[in-house]
Coordinates of C-alpha atoms and ligand atoms in Angstrom, one line a residue:
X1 CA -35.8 -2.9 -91.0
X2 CA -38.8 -3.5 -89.9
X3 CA -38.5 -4.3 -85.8
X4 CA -41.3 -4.4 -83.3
X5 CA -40.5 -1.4 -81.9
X6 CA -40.8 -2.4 -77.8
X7 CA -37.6 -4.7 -79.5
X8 CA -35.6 -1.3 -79.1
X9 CA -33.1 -0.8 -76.3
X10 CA -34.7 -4.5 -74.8
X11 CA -32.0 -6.6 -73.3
X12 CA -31.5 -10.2 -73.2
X13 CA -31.5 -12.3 -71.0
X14 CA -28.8 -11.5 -68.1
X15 CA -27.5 -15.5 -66.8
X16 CA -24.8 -14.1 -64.6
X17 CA -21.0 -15.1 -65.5
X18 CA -20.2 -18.7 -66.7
X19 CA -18.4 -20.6 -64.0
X20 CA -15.0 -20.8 -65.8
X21 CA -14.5 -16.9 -66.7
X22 CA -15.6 -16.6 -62.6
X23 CA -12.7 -19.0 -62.2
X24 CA -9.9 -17.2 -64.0
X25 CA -11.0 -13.6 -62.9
X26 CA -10.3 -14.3 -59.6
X27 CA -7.9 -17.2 -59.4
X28 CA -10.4 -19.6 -58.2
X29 CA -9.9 -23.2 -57.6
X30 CA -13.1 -24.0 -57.1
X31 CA -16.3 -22.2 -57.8
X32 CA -19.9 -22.8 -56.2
X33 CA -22.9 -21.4 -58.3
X34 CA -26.1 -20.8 -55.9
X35 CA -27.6 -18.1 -58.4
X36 CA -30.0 -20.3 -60.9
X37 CA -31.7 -22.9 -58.0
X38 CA -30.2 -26.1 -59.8
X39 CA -30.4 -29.3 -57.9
X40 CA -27.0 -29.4 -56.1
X41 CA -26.9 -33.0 -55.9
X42 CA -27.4 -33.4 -59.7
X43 CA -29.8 -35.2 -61.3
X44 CA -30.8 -39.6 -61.0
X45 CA -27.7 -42.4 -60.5
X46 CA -29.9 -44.0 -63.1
X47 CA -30.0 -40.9 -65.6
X48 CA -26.2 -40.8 -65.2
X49 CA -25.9 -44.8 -66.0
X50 CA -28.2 -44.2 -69.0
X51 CA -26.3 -41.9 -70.4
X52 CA -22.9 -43.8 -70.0
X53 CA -24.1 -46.4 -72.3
X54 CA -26.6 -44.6 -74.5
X55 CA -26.5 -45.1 -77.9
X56 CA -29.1 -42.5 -79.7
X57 CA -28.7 -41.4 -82.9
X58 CA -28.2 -37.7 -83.1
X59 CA -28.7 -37.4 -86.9
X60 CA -32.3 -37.6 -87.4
X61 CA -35.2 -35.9 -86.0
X62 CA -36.7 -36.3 -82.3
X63 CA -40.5 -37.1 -82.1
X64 CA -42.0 -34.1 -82.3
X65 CA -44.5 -35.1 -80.1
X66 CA -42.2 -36.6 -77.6
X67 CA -44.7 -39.9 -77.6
X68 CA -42.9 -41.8 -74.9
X69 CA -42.0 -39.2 -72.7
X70 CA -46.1 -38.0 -73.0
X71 CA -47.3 -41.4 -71.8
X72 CA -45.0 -41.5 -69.1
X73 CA -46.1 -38.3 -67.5
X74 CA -49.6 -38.9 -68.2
X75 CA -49.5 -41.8 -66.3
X76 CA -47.6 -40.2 -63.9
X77 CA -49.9 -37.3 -63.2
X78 CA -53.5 -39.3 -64.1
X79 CA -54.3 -37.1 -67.1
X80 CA -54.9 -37.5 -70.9
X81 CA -52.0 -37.3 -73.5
X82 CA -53.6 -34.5 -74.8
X83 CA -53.7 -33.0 -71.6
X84 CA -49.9 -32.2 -72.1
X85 CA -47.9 -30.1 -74.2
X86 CA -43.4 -30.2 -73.8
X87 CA -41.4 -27.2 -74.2
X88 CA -37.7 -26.9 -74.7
X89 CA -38.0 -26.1 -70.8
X90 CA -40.6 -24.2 -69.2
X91 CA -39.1 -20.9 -70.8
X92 CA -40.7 -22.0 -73.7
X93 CA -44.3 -22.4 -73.1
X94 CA -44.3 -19.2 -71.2
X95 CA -42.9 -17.6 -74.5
X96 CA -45.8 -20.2 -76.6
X97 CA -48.0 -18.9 -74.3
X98 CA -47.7 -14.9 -74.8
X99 CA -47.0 -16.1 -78.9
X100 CA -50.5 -17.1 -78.8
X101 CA -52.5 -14.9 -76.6
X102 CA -50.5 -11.4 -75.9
X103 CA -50.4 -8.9 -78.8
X104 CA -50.9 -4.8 -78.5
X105 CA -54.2 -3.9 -77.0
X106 CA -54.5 -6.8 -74.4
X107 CA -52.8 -6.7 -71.1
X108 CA -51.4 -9.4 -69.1
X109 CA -51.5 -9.2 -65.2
X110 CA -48.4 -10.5 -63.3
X111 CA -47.1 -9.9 -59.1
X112 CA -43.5 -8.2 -58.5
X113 CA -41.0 -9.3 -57.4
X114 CA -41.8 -12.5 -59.8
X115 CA -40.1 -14.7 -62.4
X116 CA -39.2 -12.1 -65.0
X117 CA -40.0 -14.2 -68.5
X118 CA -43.6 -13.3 -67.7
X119 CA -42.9 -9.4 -68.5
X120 CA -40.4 -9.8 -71.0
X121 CA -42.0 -12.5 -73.2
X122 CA -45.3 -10.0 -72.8
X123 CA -43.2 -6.7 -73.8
X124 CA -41.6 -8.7 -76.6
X125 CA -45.8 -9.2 -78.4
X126 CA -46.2 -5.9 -77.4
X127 CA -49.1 -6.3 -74.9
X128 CA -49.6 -4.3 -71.7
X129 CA -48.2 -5.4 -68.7
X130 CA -49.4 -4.8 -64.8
X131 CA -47.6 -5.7 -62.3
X132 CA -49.0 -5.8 -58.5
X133 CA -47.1 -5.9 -55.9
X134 CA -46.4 -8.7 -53.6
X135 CA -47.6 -8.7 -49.6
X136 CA -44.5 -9.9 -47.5
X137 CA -43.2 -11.8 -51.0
X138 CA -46.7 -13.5 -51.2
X139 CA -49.0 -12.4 -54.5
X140 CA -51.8 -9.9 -53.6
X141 CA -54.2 -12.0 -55.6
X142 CA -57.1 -9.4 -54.6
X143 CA -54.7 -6.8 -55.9
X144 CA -54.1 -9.0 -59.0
X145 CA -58.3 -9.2 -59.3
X146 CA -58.6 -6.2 -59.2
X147 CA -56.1 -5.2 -62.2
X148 CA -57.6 -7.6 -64.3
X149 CA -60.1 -5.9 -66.9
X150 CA -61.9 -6.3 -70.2
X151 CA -58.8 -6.5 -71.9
X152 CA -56.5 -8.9 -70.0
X153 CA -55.9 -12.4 -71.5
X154 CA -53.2 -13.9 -69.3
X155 CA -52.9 -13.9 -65.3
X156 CA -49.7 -15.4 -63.9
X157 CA -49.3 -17.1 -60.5
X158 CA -45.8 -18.5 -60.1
X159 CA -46.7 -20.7 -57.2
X160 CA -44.1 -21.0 -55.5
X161 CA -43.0 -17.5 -56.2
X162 CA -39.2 -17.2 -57.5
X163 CA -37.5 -15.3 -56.2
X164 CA -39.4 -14.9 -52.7
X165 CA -40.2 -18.7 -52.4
X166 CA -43.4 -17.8 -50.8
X167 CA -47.2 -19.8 -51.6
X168 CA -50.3 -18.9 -52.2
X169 CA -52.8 -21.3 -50.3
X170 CA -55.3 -23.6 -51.8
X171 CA -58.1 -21.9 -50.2
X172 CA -57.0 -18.4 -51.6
X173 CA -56.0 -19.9 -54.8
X174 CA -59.1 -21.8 -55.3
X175 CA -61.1 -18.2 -54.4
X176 CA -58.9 -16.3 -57.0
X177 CA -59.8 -18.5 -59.7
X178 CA -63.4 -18.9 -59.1
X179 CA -63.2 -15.2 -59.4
X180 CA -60.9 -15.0 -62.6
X181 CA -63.6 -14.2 -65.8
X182 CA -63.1 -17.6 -67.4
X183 CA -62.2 -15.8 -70.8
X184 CA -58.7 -15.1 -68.9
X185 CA -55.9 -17.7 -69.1
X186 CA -54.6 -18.8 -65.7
X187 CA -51.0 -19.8 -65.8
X188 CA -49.8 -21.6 -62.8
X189 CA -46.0 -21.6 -62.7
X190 CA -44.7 -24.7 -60.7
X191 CA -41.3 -25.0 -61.2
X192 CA -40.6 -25.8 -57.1
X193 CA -43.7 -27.9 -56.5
X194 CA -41.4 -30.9 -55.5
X195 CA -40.2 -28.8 -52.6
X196 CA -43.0 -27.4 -51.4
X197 CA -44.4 -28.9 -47.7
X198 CA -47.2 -26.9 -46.4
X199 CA -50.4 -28.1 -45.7
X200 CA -51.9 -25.5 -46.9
X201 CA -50.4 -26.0 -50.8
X202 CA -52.6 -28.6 -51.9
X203 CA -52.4 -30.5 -55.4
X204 CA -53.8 -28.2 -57.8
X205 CA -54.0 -30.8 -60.9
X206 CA -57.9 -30.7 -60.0
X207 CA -58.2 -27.4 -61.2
X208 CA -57.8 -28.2 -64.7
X209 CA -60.7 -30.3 -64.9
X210 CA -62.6 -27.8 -63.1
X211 CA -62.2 -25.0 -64.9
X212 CA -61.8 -23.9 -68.6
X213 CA -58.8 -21.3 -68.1
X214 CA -56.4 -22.9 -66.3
X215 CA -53.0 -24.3 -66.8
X216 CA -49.9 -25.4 -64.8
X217 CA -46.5 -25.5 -65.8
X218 CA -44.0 -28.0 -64.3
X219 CA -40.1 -28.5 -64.9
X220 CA -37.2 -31.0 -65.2
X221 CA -34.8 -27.7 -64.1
X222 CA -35.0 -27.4 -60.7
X223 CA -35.7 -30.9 -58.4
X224 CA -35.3 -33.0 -61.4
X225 CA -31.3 -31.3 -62.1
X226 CA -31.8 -31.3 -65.8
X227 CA -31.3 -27.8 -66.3
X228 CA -29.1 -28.4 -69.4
X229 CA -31.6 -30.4 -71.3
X230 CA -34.2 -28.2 -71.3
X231 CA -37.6 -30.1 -70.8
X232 CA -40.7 -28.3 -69.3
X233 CA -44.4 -29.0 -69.5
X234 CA -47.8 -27.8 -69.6
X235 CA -51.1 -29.7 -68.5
X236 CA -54.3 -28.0 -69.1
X237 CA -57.6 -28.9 -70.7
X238 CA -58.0 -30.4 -74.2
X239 CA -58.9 -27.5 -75.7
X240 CA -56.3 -25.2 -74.5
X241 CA -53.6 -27.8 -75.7
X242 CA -54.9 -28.0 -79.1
X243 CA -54.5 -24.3 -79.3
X244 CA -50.8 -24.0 -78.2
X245 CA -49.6 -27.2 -80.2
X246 CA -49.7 -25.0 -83.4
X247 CA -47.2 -22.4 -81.6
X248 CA -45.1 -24.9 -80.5
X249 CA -41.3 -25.4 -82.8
X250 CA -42.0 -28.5 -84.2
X251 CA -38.7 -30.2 -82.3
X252 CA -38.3 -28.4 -79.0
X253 CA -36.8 -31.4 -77.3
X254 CA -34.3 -33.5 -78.2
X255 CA -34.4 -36.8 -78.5
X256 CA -31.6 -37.4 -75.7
X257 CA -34.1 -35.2 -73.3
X258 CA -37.0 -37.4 -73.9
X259 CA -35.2 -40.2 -72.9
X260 CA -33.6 -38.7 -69.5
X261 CA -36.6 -36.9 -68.5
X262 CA -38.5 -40.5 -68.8
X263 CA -35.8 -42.6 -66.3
X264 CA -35.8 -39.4 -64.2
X265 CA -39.5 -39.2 -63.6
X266 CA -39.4 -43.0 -62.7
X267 CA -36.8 -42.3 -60.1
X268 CA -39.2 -40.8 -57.3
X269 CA -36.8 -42.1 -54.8
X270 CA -33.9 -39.4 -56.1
X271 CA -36.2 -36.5 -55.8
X272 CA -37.5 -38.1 -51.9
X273 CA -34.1 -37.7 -50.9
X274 CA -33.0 -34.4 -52.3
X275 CA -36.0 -32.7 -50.6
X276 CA -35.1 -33.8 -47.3
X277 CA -31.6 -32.4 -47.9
X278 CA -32.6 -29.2 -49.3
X279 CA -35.3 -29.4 -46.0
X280 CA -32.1 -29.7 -43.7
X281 CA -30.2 -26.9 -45.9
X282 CA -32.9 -24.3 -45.5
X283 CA -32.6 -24.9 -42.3
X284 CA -29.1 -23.8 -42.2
X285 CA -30.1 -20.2 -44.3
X286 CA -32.9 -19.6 -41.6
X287 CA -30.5 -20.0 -38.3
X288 CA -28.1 -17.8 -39.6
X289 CA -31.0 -15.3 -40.7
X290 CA -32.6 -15.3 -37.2
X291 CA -29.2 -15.2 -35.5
X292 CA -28.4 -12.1 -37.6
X293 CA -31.5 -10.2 -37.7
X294 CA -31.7 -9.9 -41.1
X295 CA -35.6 -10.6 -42.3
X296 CA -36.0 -13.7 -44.9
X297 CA -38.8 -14.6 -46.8
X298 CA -40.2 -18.3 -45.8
X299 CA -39.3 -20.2 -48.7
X300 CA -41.0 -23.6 -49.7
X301 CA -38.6 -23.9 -52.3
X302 CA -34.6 -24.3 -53.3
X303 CA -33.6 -21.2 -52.6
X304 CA -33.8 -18.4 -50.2
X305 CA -34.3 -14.5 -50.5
X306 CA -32.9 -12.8 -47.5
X307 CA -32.1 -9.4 -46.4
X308 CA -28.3 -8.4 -46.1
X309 CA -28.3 -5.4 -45.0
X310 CA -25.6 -3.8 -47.4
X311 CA -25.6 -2.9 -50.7
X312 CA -27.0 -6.5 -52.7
X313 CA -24.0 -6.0 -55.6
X314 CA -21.2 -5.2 -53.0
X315 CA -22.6 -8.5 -50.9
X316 CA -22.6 -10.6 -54.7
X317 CA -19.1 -9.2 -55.7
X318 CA -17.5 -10.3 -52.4
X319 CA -18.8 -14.0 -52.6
X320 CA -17.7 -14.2 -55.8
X321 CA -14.6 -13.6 -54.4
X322 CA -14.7 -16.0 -52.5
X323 CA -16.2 -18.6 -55.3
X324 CA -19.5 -18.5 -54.5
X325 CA -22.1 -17.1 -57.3
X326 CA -25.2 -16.3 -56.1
X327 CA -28.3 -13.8 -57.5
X328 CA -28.3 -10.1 -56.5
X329 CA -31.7 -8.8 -55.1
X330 CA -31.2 -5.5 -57.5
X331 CA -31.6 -7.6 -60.3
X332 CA -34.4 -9.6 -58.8
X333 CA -36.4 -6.1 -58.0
X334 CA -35.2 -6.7 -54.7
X335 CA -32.8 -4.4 -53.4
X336 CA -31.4 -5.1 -50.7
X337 CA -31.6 -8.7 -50.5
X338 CA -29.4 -11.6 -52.2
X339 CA -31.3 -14.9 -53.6
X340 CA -29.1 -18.2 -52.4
X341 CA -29.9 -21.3 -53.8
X342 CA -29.7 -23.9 -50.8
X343 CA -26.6 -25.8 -51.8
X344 CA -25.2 -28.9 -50.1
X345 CA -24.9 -28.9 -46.2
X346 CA -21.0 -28.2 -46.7
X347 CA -21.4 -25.6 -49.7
X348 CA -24.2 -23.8 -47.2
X349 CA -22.1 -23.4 -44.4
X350 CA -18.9 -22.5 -46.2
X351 CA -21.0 -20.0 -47.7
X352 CA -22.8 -18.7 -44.4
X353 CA -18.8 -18.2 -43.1
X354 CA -18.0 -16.0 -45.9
X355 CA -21.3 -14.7 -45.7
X356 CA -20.6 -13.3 -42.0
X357 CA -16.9 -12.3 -42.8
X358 CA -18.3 -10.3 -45.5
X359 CA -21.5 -8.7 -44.0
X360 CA -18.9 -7.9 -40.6
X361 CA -16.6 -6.0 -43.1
X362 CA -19.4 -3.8 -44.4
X363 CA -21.7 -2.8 -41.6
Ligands
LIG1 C1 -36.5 -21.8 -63.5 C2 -37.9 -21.3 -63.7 C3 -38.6 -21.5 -64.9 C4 -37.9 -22.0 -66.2 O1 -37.4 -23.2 -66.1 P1 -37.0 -24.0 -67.4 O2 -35.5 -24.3 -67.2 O3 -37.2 -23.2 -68.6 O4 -37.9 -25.2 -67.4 C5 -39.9 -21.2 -65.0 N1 -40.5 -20.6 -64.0 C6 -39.9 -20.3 -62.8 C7 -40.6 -19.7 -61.7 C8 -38.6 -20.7 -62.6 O5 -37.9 -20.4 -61.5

């Protein structure tokens, strides 16, 4: 057959263990999983009281162009209904995205350590791929200038950076894209915008009306807790959208996501008081760091990315152990390091006990 051949010796997508084959390997009674930045307290009381009573009927088609749940966030963000295009998550613009602008002989221009769909959606339409290195976890957007040439079409700022947590600030932001040739798509990835505190991040919705090439991309996966029904967005110019709604699947959310992402976006309240929790986790993650000497990255998200000092797989096999699954830095081109979402205050400190047991036994 025919393959593309970059298809060859690619691997999917690696999700770590499913909690259940976790819990029989190692005689678990309970299992804890810090390793994909879910919202520990779940998602909306009302979300859960919707869906105890919800009647939809699963046998015919969603609206394609999720109508309801399009006015709702327009409203919600001040922008256009054509200002917005739904994926079946996030995941899935970023792959609409490279559909519709990567192919061989363009390159696409990316930081590392960073959220690896960018590289593997770009290897998958066979364009070139250049990664720069982060400064302290935080992208080198002069370095990131600099790579881009005559022949790049995307540039990718996940903002904040998974898996560092780090930000870019407003003022260097808003110098990077002044300086981006506007011929050169601008993806801002903000999956942890709800959690982000400092001043110096500033709402960067303006930017879309201010410039041609620019686009955000925002989640119901991380603050929101909807992981499992898979609804992520894009808001970008007129023109932009109208280009990627052709690339879109026809049905990439379900009708049963439309609904919930709707009552959870109205539900500001929820996400209020899971960011002060996750505010007094963190918290928790950076005392232990700082007592420990072990260097952490300051993270304005959900999760954490902190040095261990031992080998990263050795550190994520022994808190598995212990029921806890959390993301090795080796796979996160972080050796080294292990990437904690911040759980609840008791799943952090149960963890930070094991933590120490384990880190004592290896050093
Ligand atoms: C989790 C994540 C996404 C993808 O989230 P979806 O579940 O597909 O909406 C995108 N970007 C970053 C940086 C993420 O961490």
């Amino acid at each position: 057959m025919k393959w593309k051949q970059q298809i060859y010796g690619m691997k999917a997508y690696q999700p770590g263990k499913p909690m259940e084959e976790v819990q029989r390997e190692f005689g678990l009674e309970k299992i804890v999983k810090l390793a994909s930045n879910e919202n520990p307290y779940g998602f909306s009381p009302k979300v859960k009281a919707f869906l105890e009573s919800d009647r939809t009927n699963h046998a015919i088609y969603p609206d394609g162009y999720a109508q309801n749940l399009r006015t709702t966030m327009a409203n919600h963000l001040g922008v256009k209904e054509t200002q917005l295009i739904f994926g079946n998550g996030s995941d899935d613009i970023i792959a609409i995205l490279t559909r519709a602008l990567l192919y061989p002989g363009v390159n696409t221009v990316m930081a590392t350590p960073s959220f690896s769909q960018y590289s593997h959606n770009a290897e998958i339409e066979g364009a070139e791929v250049r990664q720069v290195p982060t400064k302290e976890g935080i992208h080198d957007l002069d370095g990131m200038l600099n790579a881009i040439d005559e022949n790049t079409s995307i540039v990718w700022v996940c903002n904040p950076n998974n898996p560092t947590g780090t930000i870019v600030s407003d003022e260097e932001l808003n110098d990077f894209i002044k300086k981006v040739p506007s011929e050169v798509l601008i993806v801002l990835d903000e999956a942890y915008i709800e959690y982000v505190n400092a001043p110096e991040f500033k709402d960067t919705l303006h930017y879309i009306e201010d410039y041609p090439n620019v686009i955000i991309l925002r989640t119901f996966s991380k603050a929101y807790g909807l992981a499992s029904f898979r609804v992520g967005y894009g808001v970008a110019n007129e023109e932009i959208i109208a280009k990627l709604d052709p690339v879109r699947a026809p049905f990439n959310n379900t009708t049963l996501s439309q609904k919930i992402a709707v009552i959870a976006l109205e539900d500001q309240e929820f996400i209020e008081q899971c960011i002060e929790r996750n505010e007094a986790g963190k918290k928790q993650f950076v005392e232990f760091c700082e007592q420990h000497n072990l260097h952490y990255y300051p993270s304005q998200t959900n999760f954490i990315l902190f040095e261990v000092k031992a080998d990263s797989d050795v550190v994520f096999q022994e808190m598995m152990k212990r029921g806890f699954i959390i993301r090795s830095g080796n796979a996160l081109s972080s050796p080294g390091y292990i990437r904690v979402t911040i759980g609840t205050e008791e799943q952090n400190a149960t963890f930070l006990k094991y933590l120490k047991e384990v880190l004592t036994t290896l050093s």
